[in-house]
PDB file of C-alpha atoms in Angstrom:
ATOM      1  CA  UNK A   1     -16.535   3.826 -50.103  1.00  0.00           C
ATOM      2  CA  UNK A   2     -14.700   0.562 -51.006  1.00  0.00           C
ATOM      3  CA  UNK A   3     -14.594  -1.757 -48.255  1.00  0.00           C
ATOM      4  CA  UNK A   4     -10.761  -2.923 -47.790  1.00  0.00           C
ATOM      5  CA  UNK A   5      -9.733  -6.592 -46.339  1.00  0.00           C
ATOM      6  CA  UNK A   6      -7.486  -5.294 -44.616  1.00  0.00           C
ATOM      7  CA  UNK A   7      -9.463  -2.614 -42.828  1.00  0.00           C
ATOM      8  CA  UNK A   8      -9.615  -2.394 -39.883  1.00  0.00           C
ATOM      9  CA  UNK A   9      -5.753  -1.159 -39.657  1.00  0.00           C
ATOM     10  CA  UNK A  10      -3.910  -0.664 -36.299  1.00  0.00           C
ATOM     11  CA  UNK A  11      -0.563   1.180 -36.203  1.00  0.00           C
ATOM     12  CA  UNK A  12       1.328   3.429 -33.883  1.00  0.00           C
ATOM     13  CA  UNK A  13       4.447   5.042 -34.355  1.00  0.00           C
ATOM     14  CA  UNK A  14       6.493   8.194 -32.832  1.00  0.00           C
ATOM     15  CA  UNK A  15       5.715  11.149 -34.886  1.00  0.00           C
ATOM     16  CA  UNK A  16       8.485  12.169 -37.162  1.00  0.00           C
ATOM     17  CA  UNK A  17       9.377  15.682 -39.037  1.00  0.00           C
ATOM     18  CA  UNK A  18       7.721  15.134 -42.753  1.00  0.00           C
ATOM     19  CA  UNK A  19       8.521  17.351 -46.225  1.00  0.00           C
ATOM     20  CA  UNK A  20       7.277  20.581 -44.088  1.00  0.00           C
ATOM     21  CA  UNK A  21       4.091  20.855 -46.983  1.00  0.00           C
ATOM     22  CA  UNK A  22       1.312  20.345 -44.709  1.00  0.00           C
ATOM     23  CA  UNK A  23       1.171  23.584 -42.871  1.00  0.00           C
ATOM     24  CA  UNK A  24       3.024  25.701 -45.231  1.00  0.00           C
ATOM     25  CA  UNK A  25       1.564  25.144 -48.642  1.00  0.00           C
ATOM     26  CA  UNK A  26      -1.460  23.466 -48.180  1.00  0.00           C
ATOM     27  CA  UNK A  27      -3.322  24.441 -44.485  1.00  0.00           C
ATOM     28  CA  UNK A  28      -3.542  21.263 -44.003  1.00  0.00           C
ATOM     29  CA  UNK A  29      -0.916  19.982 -41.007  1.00  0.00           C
ATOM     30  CA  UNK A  30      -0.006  16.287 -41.041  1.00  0.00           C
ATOM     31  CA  UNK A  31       1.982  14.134 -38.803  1.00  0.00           C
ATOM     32  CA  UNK A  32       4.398  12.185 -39.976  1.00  0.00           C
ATOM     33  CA  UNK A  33       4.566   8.114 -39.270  1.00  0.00           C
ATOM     34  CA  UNK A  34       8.526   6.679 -39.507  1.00  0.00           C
ATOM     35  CA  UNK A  35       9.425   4.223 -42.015  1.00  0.00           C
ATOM     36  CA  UNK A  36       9.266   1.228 -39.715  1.00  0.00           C
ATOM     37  CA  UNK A  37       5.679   1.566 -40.003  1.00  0.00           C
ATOM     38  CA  UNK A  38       5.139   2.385 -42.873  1.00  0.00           C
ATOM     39  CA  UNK A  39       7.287  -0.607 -43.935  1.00  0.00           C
ATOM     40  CA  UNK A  40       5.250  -2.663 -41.774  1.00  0.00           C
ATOM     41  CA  UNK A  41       1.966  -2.325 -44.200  1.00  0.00           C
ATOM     42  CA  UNK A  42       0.349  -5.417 -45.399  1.00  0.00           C
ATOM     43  CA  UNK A  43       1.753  -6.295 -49.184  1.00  0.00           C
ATOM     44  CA  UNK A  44      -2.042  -5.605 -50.260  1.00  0.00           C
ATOM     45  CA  UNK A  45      -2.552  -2.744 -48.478  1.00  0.00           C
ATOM     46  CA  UNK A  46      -3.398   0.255 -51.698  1.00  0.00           C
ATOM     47  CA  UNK A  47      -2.367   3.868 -51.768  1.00  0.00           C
ATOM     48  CA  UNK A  48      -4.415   6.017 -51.745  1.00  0.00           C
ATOM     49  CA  UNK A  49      -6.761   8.534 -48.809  1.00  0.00           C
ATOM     50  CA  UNK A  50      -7.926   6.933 -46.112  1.00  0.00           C
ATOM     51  CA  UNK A  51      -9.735   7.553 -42.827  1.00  0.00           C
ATOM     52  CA  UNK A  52      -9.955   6.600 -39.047  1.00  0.00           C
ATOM     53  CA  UNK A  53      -9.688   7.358 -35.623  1.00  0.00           C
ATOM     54  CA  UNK A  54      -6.039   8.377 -33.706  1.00  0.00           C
ATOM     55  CA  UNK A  55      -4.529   8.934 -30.347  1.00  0.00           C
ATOM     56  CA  UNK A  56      -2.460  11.023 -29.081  1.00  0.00           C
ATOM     57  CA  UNK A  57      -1.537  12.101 -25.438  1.00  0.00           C
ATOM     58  CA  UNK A  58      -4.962  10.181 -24.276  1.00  0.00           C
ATOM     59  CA  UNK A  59      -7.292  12.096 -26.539  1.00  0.00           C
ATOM     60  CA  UNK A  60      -9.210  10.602 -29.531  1.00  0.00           C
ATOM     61  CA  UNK A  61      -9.638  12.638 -32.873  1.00  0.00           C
ATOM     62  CA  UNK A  62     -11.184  11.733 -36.453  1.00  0.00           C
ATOM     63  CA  UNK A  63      -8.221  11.296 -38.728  1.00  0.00           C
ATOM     64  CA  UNK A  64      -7.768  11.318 -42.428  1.00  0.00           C
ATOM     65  CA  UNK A  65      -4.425   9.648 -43.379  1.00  0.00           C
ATOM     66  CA  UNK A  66      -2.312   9.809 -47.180  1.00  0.00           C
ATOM     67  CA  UNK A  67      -0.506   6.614 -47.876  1.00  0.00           C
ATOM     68  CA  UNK A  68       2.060   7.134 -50.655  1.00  0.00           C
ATOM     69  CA  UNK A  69       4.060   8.623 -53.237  1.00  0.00           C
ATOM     70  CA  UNK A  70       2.494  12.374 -53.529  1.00  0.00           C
ATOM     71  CA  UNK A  71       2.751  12.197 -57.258  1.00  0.00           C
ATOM     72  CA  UNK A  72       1.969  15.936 -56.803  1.00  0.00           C
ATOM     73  CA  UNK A  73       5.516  16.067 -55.009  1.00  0.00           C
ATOM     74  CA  UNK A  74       6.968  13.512 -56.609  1.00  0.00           C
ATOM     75  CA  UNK A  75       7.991  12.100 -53.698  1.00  0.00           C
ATOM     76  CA  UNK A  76      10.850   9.397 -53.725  1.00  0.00           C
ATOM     77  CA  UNK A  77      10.160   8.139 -50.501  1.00  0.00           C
ATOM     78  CA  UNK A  78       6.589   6.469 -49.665  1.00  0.00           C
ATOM     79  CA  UNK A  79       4.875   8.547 -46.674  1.00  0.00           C
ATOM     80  CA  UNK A  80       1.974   8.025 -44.236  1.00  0.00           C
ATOM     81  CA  UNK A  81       0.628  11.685 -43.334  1.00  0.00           C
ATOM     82  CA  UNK A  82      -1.873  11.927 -40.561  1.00  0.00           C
ATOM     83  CA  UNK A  83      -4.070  15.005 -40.844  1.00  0.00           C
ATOM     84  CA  UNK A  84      -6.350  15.155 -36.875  1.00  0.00           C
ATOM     85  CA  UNK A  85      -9.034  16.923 -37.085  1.00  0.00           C
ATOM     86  CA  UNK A  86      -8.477  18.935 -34.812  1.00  0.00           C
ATOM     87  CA  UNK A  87      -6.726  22.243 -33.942  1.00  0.00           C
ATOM     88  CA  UNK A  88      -3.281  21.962 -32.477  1.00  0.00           C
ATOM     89  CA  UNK A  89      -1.091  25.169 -31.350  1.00  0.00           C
ATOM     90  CA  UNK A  90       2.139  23.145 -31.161  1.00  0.00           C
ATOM     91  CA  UNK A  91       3.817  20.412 -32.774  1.00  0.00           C
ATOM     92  CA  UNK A  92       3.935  16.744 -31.195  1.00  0.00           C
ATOM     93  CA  UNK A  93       7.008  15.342 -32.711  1.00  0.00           C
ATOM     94  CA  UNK A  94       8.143  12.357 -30.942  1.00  0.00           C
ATOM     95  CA  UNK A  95       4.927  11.790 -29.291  1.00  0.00           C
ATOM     96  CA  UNK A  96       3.067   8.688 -29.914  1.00  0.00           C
ATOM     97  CA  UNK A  97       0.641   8.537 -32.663  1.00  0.00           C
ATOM     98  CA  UNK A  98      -1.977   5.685 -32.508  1.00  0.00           C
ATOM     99  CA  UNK A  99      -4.063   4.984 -35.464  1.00  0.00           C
ATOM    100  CA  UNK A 100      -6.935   3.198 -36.105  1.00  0.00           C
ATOM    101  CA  UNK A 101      -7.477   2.728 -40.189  1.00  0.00           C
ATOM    102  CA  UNK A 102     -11.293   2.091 -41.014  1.00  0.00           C
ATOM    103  CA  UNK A 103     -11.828   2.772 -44.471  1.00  0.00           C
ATOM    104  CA  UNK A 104     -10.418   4.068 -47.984  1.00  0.00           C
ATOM    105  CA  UNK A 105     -11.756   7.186 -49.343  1.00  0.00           C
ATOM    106  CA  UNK A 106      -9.812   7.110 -52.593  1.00  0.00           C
ATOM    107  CA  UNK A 107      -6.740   6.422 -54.615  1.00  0.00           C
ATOM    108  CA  UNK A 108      -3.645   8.225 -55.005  1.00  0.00           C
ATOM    109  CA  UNK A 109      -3.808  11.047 -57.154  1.00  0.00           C
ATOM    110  CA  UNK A 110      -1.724  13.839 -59.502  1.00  0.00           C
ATOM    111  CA  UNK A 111      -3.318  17.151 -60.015  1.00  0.00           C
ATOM    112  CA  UNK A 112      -2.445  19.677 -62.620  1.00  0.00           C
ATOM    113  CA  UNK A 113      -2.552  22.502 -59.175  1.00  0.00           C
ATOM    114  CA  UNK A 114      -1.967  23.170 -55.777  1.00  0.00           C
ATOM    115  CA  UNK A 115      -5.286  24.543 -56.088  1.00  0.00           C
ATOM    116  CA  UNK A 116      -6.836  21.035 -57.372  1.00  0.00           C
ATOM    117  CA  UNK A 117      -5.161  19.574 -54.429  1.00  0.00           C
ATOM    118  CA  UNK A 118      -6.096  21.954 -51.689  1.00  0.00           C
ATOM    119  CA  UNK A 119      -9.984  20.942 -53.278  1.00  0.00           C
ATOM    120  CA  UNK A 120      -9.342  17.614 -52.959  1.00  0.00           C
ATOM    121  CA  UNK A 121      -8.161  17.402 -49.237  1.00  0.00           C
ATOM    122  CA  UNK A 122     -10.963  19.650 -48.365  1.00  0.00           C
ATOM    123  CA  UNK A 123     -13.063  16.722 -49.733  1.00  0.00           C
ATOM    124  CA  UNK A 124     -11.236  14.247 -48.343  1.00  0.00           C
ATOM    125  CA  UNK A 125     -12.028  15.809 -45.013  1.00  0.00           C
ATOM    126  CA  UNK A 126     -15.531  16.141 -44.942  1.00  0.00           C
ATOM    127  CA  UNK A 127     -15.994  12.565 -46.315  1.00  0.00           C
ATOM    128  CA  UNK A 128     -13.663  11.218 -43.338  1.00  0.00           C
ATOM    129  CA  UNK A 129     -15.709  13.517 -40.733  1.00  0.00           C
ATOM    130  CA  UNK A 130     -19.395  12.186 -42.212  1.00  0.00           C
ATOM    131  CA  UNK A 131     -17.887   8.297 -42.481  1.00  0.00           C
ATOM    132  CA  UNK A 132     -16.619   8.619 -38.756  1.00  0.00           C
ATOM    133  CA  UNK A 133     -20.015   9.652 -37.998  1.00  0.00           C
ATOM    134  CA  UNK A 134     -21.625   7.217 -38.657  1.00  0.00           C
ATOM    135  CA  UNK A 135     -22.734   4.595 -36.099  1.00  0.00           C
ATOM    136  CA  UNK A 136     -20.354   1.538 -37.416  1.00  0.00           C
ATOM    137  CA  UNK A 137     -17.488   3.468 -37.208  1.00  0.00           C
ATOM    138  CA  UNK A 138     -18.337   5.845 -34.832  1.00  0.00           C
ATOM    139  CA  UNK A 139     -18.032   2.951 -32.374  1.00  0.00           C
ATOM    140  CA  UNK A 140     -14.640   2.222 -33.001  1.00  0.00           C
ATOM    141  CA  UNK A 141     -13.271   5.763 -31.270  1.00  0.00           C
ATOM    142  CA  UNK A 142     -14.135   3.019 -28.136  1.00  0.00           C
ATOM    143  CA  UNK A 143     -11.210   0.169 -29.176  1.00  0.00           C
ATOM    144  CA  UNK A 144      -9.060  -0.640 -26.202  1.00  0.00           C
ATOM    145  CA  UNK A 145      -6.361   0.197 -29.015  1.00  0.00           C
ATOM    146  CA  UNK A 146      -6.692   3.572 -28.666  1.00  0.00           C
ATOM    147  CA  UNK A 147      -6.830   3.939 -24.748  1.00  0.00           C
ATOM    148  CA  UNK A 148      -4.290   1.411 -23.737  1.00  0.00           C
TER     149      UNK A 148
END
């Protein structure tokens, strides 16, 4: 991991509809934080994977979050997808989404497949599930941030 000096991050937002990949083509559902937010990101603050802890309707989950451009998608628009890890059976648009940004797992990425990508998330998972185990940031699923 590369430590960040902007980490921690706090951020909240209502969640908004995204591209409608998540799910669909890659198994992997995200919410969606509005531009406002996104917009609100420190100048310094990198593309890329990163992972945390999030609210939403009083419960805490891990989170792994994409910050960017999807080169994959080629995306015009920058995004912040939230990936809980957790399973939902419905959607929460328009319910609050609190995050909590801890640490960066890695940068922004193309891949030559869907495939490569699916990989890569799967990765990205399992190192934001370890990291959030471990006793520094497994304390942080306790900031006031994330009750209030």
């Amino acid at each position: 991991m590369v430590a960040k000096s902007y980490l921690p991050y706090y951020a909240a937002g209502k969640v908004i509809a995204g591209f409608g990949r998540g799910s669909k083509a890659l198994g992997c559902p995200t919410a969606n934080l509005p531009e406002e937010v996104i917009e609100a990101l420190p100048a310094e603050f990198e593309t890329g994977i990163y992972y945390g802890w999030a609210s939403l309707e009083k419960s805490i989950y891990k989170m792994v979050m994409s910050i960017g451009w999807n080169p994959f998608y080629k995306n015009e628009k920058k995004s912040m997808e939230v990936h809980l890890l957790h399973e939902f059976e419905n959607d929460f648009y328009g319910k609050e989404l609190k995050v909590l940004v801890l640490g960066y797992v890695r940068p922004e990425l193309n891949f030559a497949s869907v495939d490569e990508l699916i990989t890569a998330i799967h990765s990205d998972i399992d190192v934001a599930a370890k990291s959030l185990d471990e006793p520094l940031m497994a304390k942080y699923k306790e900031d006031s941030f994330l009750s209030s």
